[in-house]
Coordinates of C-alpha atoms in Angstrom, one line a residue:
Chain A
M1 CA 35.0 -9.4 -26.0
N2 CA 37.4 -11.6 -24.1
N3 CA 35.8 -14.1 -21.9
I4 CA 37.9 -13.2 -18.9
K5 CA 37.0 -9.6 -19.2
I6 CA 33.9 -8.3 -17.5
Q7 CA 30.9 -7.3 -19.5
F8 CA 29.3 -4.6 -17.5
L9 CA 26.0 -3.5 -18.8
I10 CA 23.3 -1.5 -17.4
I11 CA 20.1 -1.8 -19.3
F12 CA 17.8 1.1 -18.8
S13 CA 14.5 -0.7 -19.2
F14 CA 12.7 1.5 -16.8
T15 CA 9.9 0.3 -14.6
A16 CA 7.5 2.7 -13.0
F17 CA 6.7 2.7 -9.3
G18 CA 3.7 4.6 -8.3
L19 CA 3.3 7.8 -10.3
N20 CA 5.4 8.1 -13.3
S21 CA 6.4 11.3 -15.0
V22 CA 9.2 12.6 -17.1
Q23 CA 10.8 14.1 -14.0
A24 CA 10.5 11.0 -11.9
A25 CA 13.2 10.3 -9.4
E26 CA 15.1 7.1 -10.1
L27 CA 16.1 4.2 -7.9
Y28 CA 19.5 3.2 -9.2
I29 CA 22.2 0.6 -8.5
Q30 CA 25.8 1.8 -9.0
L31 CA 27.7 -1.4 -9.9
P32 CA 31.5 -1.6 -9.9
S33 CA 33.2 -0.2 -12.9
Q34 CA 36.0 -2.8 -12.6
P35 CA 35.7 -6.4 -13.8
T36 CA 34.1 -8.7 -11.4
Y37 CA 35.4 -12.2 -11.1
K38 CA 34.1 -15.3 -9.3
N39 CA 34.7 -15.1 -5.6
D40 CA 35.2 -11.4 -5.6
V41 CA 33.5 -9.3 -2.9
F42 CA 32.3 -6.0 -4.4
S43 CA 30.0 -3.2 -3.4
A44 CA 26.9 -2.0 -5.1
E45 CA 25.5 1.4 -4.1
I46 CA 21.7 1.8 -3.9
Q47 CA 21.0 5.4 -4.8
I48 CA 18.1 7.7 -5.5
K49 CA 18.8 10.0 -8.3
N50 CA 17.4 13.2 -9.7
S51 CA 14.9 13.8 -7.0
N52 CA 13.4 17.1 -8.0
E53 CA 10.9 17.0 -5.2
A54 CA 11.8 16.6 -1.5
I55 CA 11.4 13.1 -0.3
N56 CA 11.6 11.9 3.3
A57 CA 11.1 8.1 3.1
V58 CA 12.4 5.4 0.8
Q59 CA 11.6 1.8 0.6
A60 CA 13.9 0.0 -1.7
D61 CA 13.3 -3.8 -2.1
L62 CA 15.5 -5.5 -4.6
N63 CA 15.9 -8.8 -6.1
F64 CA 19.3 -10.5 -7.0
P65 CA 20.1 -13.9 -8.4
A66 CA 20.7 -16.1 -5.3
D67 CA 22.7 -18.6 -7.4
L68 CA 25.2 -16.0 -8.5
L69 CA 25.4 -13.5 -5.6
E70 CA 25.4 -13.5 -1.9
V71 CA 25.0 -10.5 0.4
V72 CA 28.0 -10.2 2.8
L73 CA 27.1 -6.9 4.4
I74 CA 24.7 -3.9 4.1
D75 CA 26.5 -0.7 5.0
K76 CA 24.6 2.5 5.9
V77 CA 27.6 4.7 6.2
G78 CA 27.0 7.9 4.2
S79 CA 23.4 7.2 3.7
I80 CA 21.0 10.1 3.3
L81 CA 18.6 8.1 5.5
N82 CA 19.2 8.2 9.3
L83 CA 16.0 6.7 10.7
W84 CA 15.2 3.1 9.9
P85 CA 11.8 1.7 11.0
K86 CA 13.3 -1.7 10.1
E87 CA 16.9 -2.5 10.0
P88 CA 18.1 -3.3 6.4
S89 CA 17.6 -7.0 5.9
F90 CA 18.6 -9.6 3.2
F91 CA 17.7 -13.2 2.4
N92 CA 20.4 -14.9 0.5
D93 CA 18.2 -18.0 -0.1
L94 CA 15.5 -15.9 -1.8
G95 CA 17.7 -13.3 -3.3
V96 CA 15.9 -10.4 -1.7
I97 CA 17.2 -7.2 0.0
S98 CA 14.9 -4.8 1.9
L99 CA 15.8 -1.3 2.8
S100 CA 13.3 1.1 4.5
G101 CA 14.4 4.4 6.0
G102 CA 13.8 8.0 6.2
L103 CA 15.1 11.4 7.1
P104 CA 13.5 14.3 8.9
D105 CA 12.1 17.5 7.3
P106 CA 13.2 19.0 4.9
G107 CA 13.9 15.6 3.4
F108 CA 16.2 15.0 0.5
Q109 CA 16.2 16.7 -2.8
G110 CA 19.1 16.4 -5.2
Q111 CA 20.9 14.5 -7.9
N112 CA 22.4 11.7 -6.1
G113 CA 21.5 10.3 -2.7
L114 CA 23.0 7.1 -1.3
I115 CA 20.5 4.8 0.4
A116 CA 23.0 2.0 1.3
K117 CA 25.9 0.1 0.1
I118 CA 25.5 -3.6 -0.4
Y119 CA 28.6 -5.8 -0.4
F120 CA 28.0 -8.9 -2.5
K121 CA 30.2 -12.0 -3.0
A122 CA 30.2 -13.3 -6.6
K123 CA 29.5 -16.9 -6.1
N124 CA 29.4 -18.2 -9.7
I125 CA 30.0 -17.2 -13.2
G126 CA 27.1 -15.7 -15.1
E127 CA 25.0 -12.7 -15.8
A128 CA 23.6 -11.3 -12.6
V129 CA 20.4 -9.3 -13.0
L130 CA 19.4 -7.0 -10.2
K131 CA 16.1 -5.2 -10.1
F132 CA 13.9 -3.3 -7.7
L133 CA 10.6 -5.0 -6.7
P134 CA 7.3 -3.2 -7.3
D135 CA 6.8 -2.5 -3.6
S136 CA 9.7 0.0 -3.8
K137 CA 8.7 3.6 -3.3
A138 CA 9.8 7.0 -2.2
L139 CA 7.4 9.3 -0.3
L140 CA 7.3 13.0 -0.6
N141 CA 8.1 15.3 2.3
D142 CA 4.6 16.8 2.1
G143 CA 3.0 15.9 5.4
F144 CA 0.6 13.4 3.7
G145 CA 3.0 10.6 2.7
N146 CA 2.1 10.9 -1.0
R147 CA 4.3 8.8 -3.3
A148 CA 6.9 10.5 -5.4
A149 CA 7.1 9.7 -9.1
L150 CA 9.7 7.0 -9.2
S151 CA 11.3 4.9 -11.9
S152 CA 13.9 2.2 -11.9
G153 CA 15.8 0.0 -14.3
T154 CA 17.3 -3.4 -14.5
F155 CA 20.9 -3.7 -13.7
V156 CA 23.2 -6.4 -15.1
L157 CA 26.6 -7.5 -14.0
Q158 CA 28.7 -10.1 -15.8
I159 CA 30.7 -12.3 -13.5
T160 CA 33.5 -14.1 -15.2
S161 CA 36.4 -16.4 -14.2
A162 CA 39.4 -14.7 -12.8
P163 CA 42.5 -14.6 -15.0
A164 CA 45.4 -16.8 -13.9
G165 CA 47.3 -15.2 -11.0
I166 CA 44.5 -12.8 -10.0
K167 CA 43.3 -13.3 -6.5
P168 CA 39.7 -12.6 -5.5
K169 CA 39.0 -9.3 -4.0
I170 CA 38.0 -9.6 -0.4
F171 CA 36.0 -7.3 1.8
T172 CA 38.2 -5.2 4.1
L173 CA 36.9 -2.8 6.6
P174 CA 38.0 0.8 6.1
K175 CA 40.6 1.9 8.6
D176 CA 38.7 3.3 11.5
I177 CA 40.0 4.6 14.7
V178 CA 37.2 7.1 15.2
P179 CA 34.5 6.0 17.6
P180 CA 30.8 6.5 16.8
D181 CA 29.4 10.0 17.4
A182 CA 28.6 11.0 20.9
F183 CA 24.9 10.6 21.8
S184 CA 22.5 10.8 24.7
P185 CA 19.9 8.1 25.2
I186 CA 16.5 9.3 26.3
I187 CA 14.4 7.6 28.9
S188 CA 10.7 8.1 28.6
Q189 CA 7.4 6.9 29.9
T190 CA 4.0 7.3 28.3
P191 CA 0.7 5.5 28.7
L192 CA 0.6 5.3 24.9
A193 CA 3.3 2.6 24.5
F194 CA 5.1 -0.3 26.2
D195 CA 2.2 -0.7 28.7
G196 CA 3.3 2.5 30.4
K197 CA 6.7 1.2 31.3
Y198 CA 9.9 3.2 31.1
F199 CA 11.8 2.8 27.8
V200 CA 14.9 4.1 26.3
S201 CA 15.5 5.5 22.8
F202 CA 18.9 6.1 21.3
L203 CA 20.5 6.9 17.9
T204 CA 24.0 7.7 16.8
E205 CA 26.1 7.3 13.7
D206 CA 29.5 6.0 12.8
R207 CA 31.0 7.7 9.8
E208 CA 33.9 5.4 9.1
S209 CA 33.3 1.6 9.4
G210 CA 29.6 1.9 10.4
L211 CA 27.8 0.8 13.5
A212 CA 27.9 -2.9 14.3
R213 CA 25.6 -3.0 17.3
Y214 CA 24.4 -1.3 20.5
E215 CA 24.8 -2.8 23.9
S216 CA 23.2 -1.7 27.1
R217 CA 23.4 -2.3 30.8
E218 CA 21.5 -0.8 33.7
I219 CA 22.9 0.1 37.0
A220 CA 20.0 0.1 39.4
D221 CA 20.5 1.3 43.0
G222 CA 24.3 0.8 42.6
K223 CA 23.9 -2.7 41.2
A224 CA 25.3 -3.1 37.7
G225 CA 23.7 -5.5 35.3
N226 CA 25.4 -7.3 32.4
W227 CA 25.9 -5.8 29.0
K228 CA 23.3 -7.0 26.5
V229 CA 22.8 -6.4 22.8
V230 CA 19.8 -4.1 22.3
V231 CA 18.0 -2.1 19.6
S232 CA 16.2 1.2 20.1
P233 CA 13.7 1.4 21.7
Y234 CA 13.8 -1.1 24.5
V235 CA 11.9 -1.3 27.8
L236 CA 14.1 -0.9 30.9
E237 CA 14.6 -4.1 32.9
N238 CA 14.4 -2.1 36.1
Q239 CA 11.2 -0.2 36.5
K240 CA 11.9 1.2 40.0
G241 CA 14.8 2.8 41.9
D242 CA 17.7 5.0 40.9
I243 CA 18.7 3.8 37.5
L244 CA 21.7 4.6 35.3
V245 CA 21.3 3.3 31.7
Q246 CA 24.5 3.0 29.7
I247 CA 24.2 2.4 26.0
K248 CA 27.4 1.5 24.1
A249 CA 27.5 2.1 20.4
I250 CA 30.1 -0.2 18.8
D251 CA 31.4 0.3 15.3
R252 CA 32.6 -2.5 13.0
A253 CA 36.2 -1.7 13.9
G254 CA 35.4 -2.2 17.6
N255 CA 35.5 1.5 18.6
E256 CA 33.0 2.4 21.2
T257 CA 31.1 5.4 22.5
I258 CA 28.9 5.2 25.6
G259 CA 25.9 7.3 26.1
E260 CA 24.2 7.5 29.5
A261 CA 20.9 8.5 31.0
T262 CA 19.5 8.4 34.5
V263 CA 16.1 8.1 35.9
I264 CA 14.7 7.8 39.4
I265 CA 11.5 5.8 39.3
K266 CA 9.5 6.1 42.5
P267 CA 6.8 3.6 43.4
P268 CA 3.4 5.1 42.8
Y269 CA 1.4 6.8 45.5
E270 CA -0.8 3.8 45.8
F271 CA 2.2 1.7 46.8
Y272 CA 2.9 4.0 49.8
L273 CA -0.8 4.0 50.7
I274 CA -0.9 0.2 50.8
I275 CA 2.3 0.1 52.9
F276 CA 0.8 2.6 55.3
M277 CA -2.5 0.7 55.6
A278 CA -0.6 -2.6 56.2
I279 CA 1.4 -1.0 59.0
A280 CA -1.8 0.5 60.5
A281 CA -3.5 -2.8 60.3
L282 CA -0.5 -4.5 62.0
L283 CA -0.4 -1.9 64.8
F284 CA -4.2 -2.4 65.4
I285 CA -3.8 -6.2 65.6
I286 CA -0.9 -5.7 68.1
Y287 CA -3.0 -3.3 70.1
R288 CA -5.9 -5.7 70.3
L289 CA -3.6 -8.6 71.3
L290 CA -2.1 -6.4 74.0
I291 CA -5.6 -5.6 75.4
N292 CA -6.6 -9.3 75.3
F293 CA -3.3 -10.3 76.9
N294 CA -3.9 -7.6 79.7
K295 CA -7.4 -9.0 80.4
L296 CA -6.1 -12.5 80.6
W297 CA -3.3 -11.4 82.9
K298 CA -5.7 -9.7 85.3
N299 CA -8.0 -12.8 85.3
Chain B
M1 CA -26.3 62.5 28.8
K2 CA -29.6 62.0 27.0
L3 CA -27.9 62.5 23.6
K4 CA -25.3 60.0 24.6
L5 CA -27.9 57.4 25.4
I6 CA -29.8 58.0 22.2
L7 CA -26.6 57.7 20.2
I8 CA -25.6 54.4 22.0
A9 CA -29.1 53.0 21.5
G10 CA -29.1 54.0 17.9
F11 CA -25.7 52.4 17.4
L12 CA -26.9 49.1 19.0
I13 CA -30.0 49.0 16.7
I14 CA -27.9 49.6 13.6
T15 CA -25.5 46.9 14.7
Y16 CA -28.3 44.5 15.3
A17 CA -29.9 45.3 12.0
A18 CA -26.6 44.8 10.3
Q19 CA -26.2 41.4 11.8
G20 CA -29.5 40.3 10.3
T21 CA -31.4 37.3 11.6
T22 CA -30.0 34.0 12.7
L23 CA -29.8 30.8 10.7
N24 CA -31.7 27.7 11.7
L25 CA -30.6 24.2 12.7
V26 CA -26.9 25.1 12.5
S27 CA -24.5 22.3 13.1
D28 CA -20.9 21.3 12.3
T29 CA -19.9 17.6 12.7
L30 CA -16.2 16.9 12.8
S31 CA -14.7 13.5 11.8
T32 CA -12.4 13.6 14.8
S33 CA -12.4 15.8 17.9
E34 CA -8.7 15.3 18.7
P35 CA -6.8 18.5 19.2
G36 CA -4.4 19.2 16.4
F37 CA -5.8 16.5 14.2
A38 CA -7.0 17.2 10.6
A39 CA -10.7 16.7 10.4
N40 CA -13.6 16.6 8.0
H41 CA -16.4 19.1 8.6
T42 CA -20.0 18.6 7.7
I43 CA -21.8 21.9 8.2
K44 CA -25.6 22.0 8.1
F45 CA -28.0 24.9 8.4
T46 CA -31.2 26.2 7.1
T47 CA -31.5 29.7 5.6
I48 CA -34.0 32.2 6.9
T49 CA -33.5 34.9 4.5
A50 CA -33.2 34.2 0.8
I51 CA -29.7 34.6 -0.6
P52 CA -29.9 36.5 -3.9
V53 CA -27.9 35.8 -7.0
S54 CA -24.2 36.5 -6.5
G55 CA -24.7 36.4 -2.8
T56 CA -22.3 34.6 -0.5
I57 CA -22.0 32.2 2.4
V58 CA -18.9 32.8 4.5
I59 CA -17.7 30.1 6.8
T60 CA -15.1 31.3 9.3
P61 CA -13.6 28.8 11.8
Q62 CA -12.6 30.5 15.0
S63 CA -9.6 32.7 14.2
G64 CA -6.3 31.6 15.6
N65 CA -7.5 28.1 16.3
F66 CA -8.5 26.1 13.3
N67 CA -6.0 25.9 10.5
I68 CA -7.1 25.8 6.9
P69 CA -4.2 24.3 4.9
S70 CA -2.7 25.9 1.9
G71 CA -4.1 24.4 -1.3
L72 CA -7.5 23.6 0.2
D73 CA -9.9 24.6 -2.6
F74 CA -13.3 23.8 -4.2
T75 CA -12.3 20.2 -4.7
E76 CA -12.3 19.8 -0.9
V77 CA -15.9 21.1 -0.7
D78 CA -19.3 19.5 -1.5
L79 CA -22.3 21.7 -1.4
L80 CA -25.9 20.4 -1.3
I81 CA -28.8 22.8 -1.5
N82 CA -32.1 21.1 -0.6
N83 CA -30.3 17.8 -1.2
S84 CA -29.2 18.7 -4.7
Q85 CA -25.5 18.5 -5.3
K86 CA -24.1 21.6 -6.8
T87 CA -21.3 22.1 -9.3
L88 CA -18.4 24.0 -7.7
A89 CA -15.5 25.9 -9.2
A90 CA -12.8 28.3 -8.0
S91 CA -15.1 31.2 -9.1
A92 CA -18.8 31.6 -9.7
G93 CA -20.0 31.0 -13.2
S94 CA -22.5 32.9 -15.3
G95 CA -25.9 31.6 -16.3
S96 CA -28.4 29.3 -14.8
S97 CA -27.0 26.1 -13.2
S98 CA -23.5 27.3 -13.7
A99 CA -20.8 26.7 -11.1
I100 CA -20.9 28.1 -7.6
G101 CA -17.6 29.7 -6.6
I102 CA -15.5 28.6 -3.6
S103 CA -12.7 30.9 -2.5
V104 CA -10.5 30.0 0.4
V105 CA -8.3 32.0 2.6
S106 CA -5.9 29.5 4.2
G107 CA -4.1 29.8 7.5
T108 CA -5.2 30.1 11.1
S109 CA -7.3 33.1 10.3
G110 CA -8.8 31.6 7.2
S111 CA -12.3 31.3 5.8
L112 CA -14.3 29.8 3.0
T113 CA -16.5 31.9 0.8
I114 CA -19.2 30.4 -1.3
T115 CA -20.3 32.7 -4.1
L116 CA -23.6 32.0 -5.9
N117 CA -23.6 32.4 -9.7
D118 CA -25.4 35.3 -11.3
S119 CA -28.6 33.4 -12.0
D120 CA -29.5 31.0 -9.2
A121 CA -30.5 32.3 -5.8
I122 CA -31.2 30.3 -2.6
S123 CA -34.6 30.7 -1.2
G124 CA -35.4 31.2 2.4
G125 CA -35.9 27.9 4.3
S126 CA -33.4 26.0 2.2
S127 CA -31.4 23.2 3.7
I128 CA -27.7 23.7 3.1
I129 CA -25.2 20.9 3.6
M130 CA -21.5 21.5 3.2
R131 CA -18.8 18.9 3.4
I132 CA -15.3 20.2 3.8
G133 CA -12.3 17.8 3.6
T134 CA -11.8 14.3 2.3
N135 CA -15.5 13.7 2.8
A136 CA -16.1 15.9 -0.3
E137 CA -16.4 13.1 -2.8
F138 CA -18.5 14.7 -5.5
G139 CA -16.4 15.2 -8.6
T140 CA -12.8 15.2 -7.4
T141 CA -12.4 13.7 -3.9
G142 CA -10.8 16.2 -1.5
D143 CA -7.4 15.4 -0.1
K144 CA -6.9 18.2 2.4
Q145 CA -8.6 18.8 5.8
I146 CA -8.9 21.6 8.2
T147 CA -6.8 21.1 11.3
N148 CA -8.4 21.2 14.7
P149 CA -7.3 23.7 17.4
T150 CA -4.4 22.3 19.4
S151 CA -6.1 22.8 22.8
T152 CA -9.3 21.2 24.0
G153 CA -12.3 23.4 24.4
S154 CA -15.3 24.7 22.4
Y155 CA -14.7 26.7 19.3
R156 CA -17.0 28.6 17.1
I157 CA -17.5 28.1 13.4
Q158 CA -19.2 31.3 12.1
I159 CA -21.6 31.1 9.2
I160 CA -22.8 34.4 7.5
T161 CA -25.0 34.7 4.5
K162 CA -24.6 38.0 2.5
N163 CA -26.1 39.6 -0.5
S164 CA -24.1 40.7 -3.5
S165 CA -23.4 44.0 -1.9
N166 CA -21.7 42.2 1.0
L167 CA -24.5 43.1 3.5
T168 CA -25.2 40.4 6.1
L169 CA -28.5 38.6 5.7
D170 CA -28.3 35.8 8.3
E171 CA -25.6 34.9 10.8
D172 CA -25.1 32.2 13.2
G173 CA -22.4 29.8 14.5
A174 CA -21.9 26.2 15.5
M175 CA -19.7 25.3 18.4
A176 CA -17.3 22.5 17.8
A177 CA -16.1 20.6 20.9
I178 CA -12.4 19.7 20.7
V179 CA -11.8 16.8 23.1
A180 CA -8.6 15.0 23.7
S181 CA -9.5 11.4 23.1
V182 CA -7.9 8.4 24.8
D183 CA -8.9 6.1 22.0
V184 CA -5.8 4.0 21.6
S185 CA -6.8 0.8 20.0
A186 CA -6.3 -2.4 21.8
S187 CA -5.8 -4.3 18.6
K188 CA -2.1 -4.2 18.6
V189 CA -0.5 -6.6 16.2
A190 CA 3.2 -6.1 16.7
P191 CA 4.9 -8.9 18.6
T192 CA 5.8 -6.7 21.5
P193 CA 4.5 -6.5 25.0
S194 CA 0.9 -6.7 25.7
S195 CA -1.7 -4.2 24.5
A196 CA -2.4 -0.7 25.6
P197 CA -5.6 0.2 27.5
A198 CA -8.8 -0.4 25.7
P199 CA -10.1 2.6 23.8
A200 CA -12.8 4.9 25.0
P201 CA -14.7 6.0 22.0
A202 CA -14.1 9.6 21.1
P203 CA -17.2 11.7 21.1
A204 CA -17.9 13.2 17.8
P205 CA -17.5 16.9 18.2
S206 CA -20.4 18.8 16.9
G207 CA -21.9 22.1 16.9
G208 CA -25.6 22.4 16.9
G209 CA -28.4 24.5 18.1
G210 CA -28.9 27.7 16.4
G211 CA -32.3 29.3 16.6
G212 CA -33.8 32.4 17.9
E213 CA -31.1 33.4 20.4
G214 CA -28.3 32.8 18.0
Q215 CA -26.6 30.7 20.7
A216 CA -25.2 27.5 19.3
V217 CA -24.9 24.7 21.9
P218 CA -22.9 21.6 21.3
T219 CA -25.1 18.7 20.5
P220 CA -23.9 15.1 21.2
Q221 CA -23.5 13.2 18.0
P222 CA -22.6 9.5 17.4
A223 CA -18.9 8.8 17.7
P224 CA -17.2 8.5 14.4
V225 CA -16.1 5.0 13.5
V226 CA -12.4 5.4 13.1
S227 CA -10.0 2.6 13.6
R228 CA -7.1 4.2 15.4
R229 CA -3.8 3.2 16.7
V230 CA -1.3 5.5 18.2
G231 CA 0.9 6.7 15.3
N232 CA -1.8 6.0 12.7
L233 CA -1.5 9.6 11.4
N234 CA -3.4 9.2 8.2
L235 CA -6.2 7.3 9.9
D236 CA -6.1 4.3 7.6
G237 CA -6.0 1.8 10.5
R238 CA -2.4 1.0 10.0
V239 CA 0.9 2.4 11.3
D240 CA 3.2 2.1 8.4
F241 CA 5.5 3.8 6.0
I242 CA 3.1 6.6 5.2
D243 CA 2.7 7.5 8.9
F244 CA 6.5 7.3 9.2
S245 CA 6.7 9.9 6.3
I246 CA 4.2 12.1 8.0
L247 CA 6.1 11.9 11.3
L248 CA 9.3 12.9 9.5
F249 CA 7.6 15.8 7.9
N250 CA 6.7 17.1 11.3
W251 CA 10.1 16.4 12.9
G252 CA 11.1 19.1 15.4
I253 CA 8.3 21.6 16.0
P254 CA 5.3 19.8 14.5
K255 CA 3.3 21.5 11.8
N256 CA 0.5 18.9 12.5
L257 CA 0.3 18.3 16.2
A258 CA -1.1 14.9 15.7
A259 CA 2.4 13.8 14.8
D260 CA 3.6 14.7 18.3
L261 CA 2.5 11.4 19.7
N262 CA 3.5 12.0 23.3
K263 CA 2.3 15.6 23.3
D264 CA 5.5 17.1 24.6
G265 CA 5.6 19.8 22.0
K266 CA 8.1 18.3 19.7
V267 CA 8.4 15.4 17.3
D268 CA 11.6 13.5 18.0
L269 CA 13.1 10.1 18.7
I270 CA 10.6 9.4 21.4
D271 CA 7.7 9.8 19.0
F272 CA 9.6 7.6 16.5
S273 CA 9.9 4.9 19.3
I274 CA 6.2 5.1 20.1
M275 CA 5.5 4.7 16.4
L276 CA 7.7 1.7 16.2
Y277 CA 5.9 0.2 19.1
W278 CA 2.6 0.4 17.2
W279 CA 4.1 -0.4 13.8
T280 CA 1.9 -2.7 11.7
G281 CA 3.9 -2.3 8.5

């Protein structure tokens, strides 16, 4: 094999996570089929395959060689998962990526489900071994959170020197002129969370370049605040008055969609009672002063 | 008119006779009183009339309220007769000391029927203890539980003993109090705003009483020691990936009302937000 040619091998030395069976679903990394050269940016798809039972939550933690690879971006576009208790994270120093997400009932059942796409930069020449950590798991959509039988392998990518005249592949955003999907934030209040304060929840998707961030501003009693980067859920800064909350979903290409919600938060009954009592006390003091003044005047 | 009265009186006497006598010391202790939560049941009673071989004990939670999940079977039941643990199976065995059968009708009009084998009877005055749910740890540990009614109130768990001809021997019921608890734990660990109100211990719902009148009166029992955070749906003390999976299973119109954290009738993004607030990982 020529040394400037990629050696692309996937070794199916399966490791079992949780229960293991012949029909176990498989955590899989789809590596590029094209040669990978030093300084290339390439994508690796994290997939769940052959899930014969419906699953609704996947935790995929994987390890990569920090001396050979560097995560540039984690892309959730096209993922079967749409709710993420923790945003996907990576640690280039440690060579660890963590993905934890789920999808509502009826879950996912099928041959090939995309979890996320990881964009790596090939930093050095060598054999990059990627593998899932033992904490990885998929949970059944069974109402009990039982683990699905799951297996995984070790995935190997050869990074070689680029032939003369070949420029490294760079990451380019897909052409995207479509803004994120329309959405409606929800303002809620419950004694169960956020110390009973009003909070806002929101969720949308961008099917082209992917969501970059959310920003929010509150317009309370006609006074507009500044846009701030937020994540769902967050506690409203203004906890009284007539409040308009605007959430701006911005995709990686800069397209925006704004969702709005309003709430009128009145002070509690006790507040009015205290005001009333204060006014009553003030009137009483004025009355007493007037009587005393009248007496003094007569004297 | 006279004939009518005689007929009515006769009917009442027959009905009373058919109902048999009442059981003694009937109680049902639930592991949690929360509406819509899955709970373990510990049912205790003492027989008055002997239950002959191939006789049955039928446990019927109040129809339309409790939900017996599909798949709940003899592995979710422990049966102790006079403190002796009995071997259970899907159907009654043959011969002395053979298995006692447990058949289950699942759903909101469900019931559990315990069928004695063809050799061993239960004598009158015997103490019976049944554990139903994940508290059934003899042999295979149970992994399913009966779901509580979704509304607060008192609900009857009927217990009937019958002979092999299906004639009632004894009958009674325990009342289970379903109480909405406010026991959110103050032991929040997430680095988010300060903690929620301190918990008020949930009273352990229990049925009790029994006796001559056949009237079962709720009896206060010690509160179950359950570490609970909002969103801790599997009651393991943590709000984590498993609870997330249970929440997702119940997305939309909840199958298990416990997943509807803010009790607004649906499981949605708000419940997910509340779960994230309590997330322990």
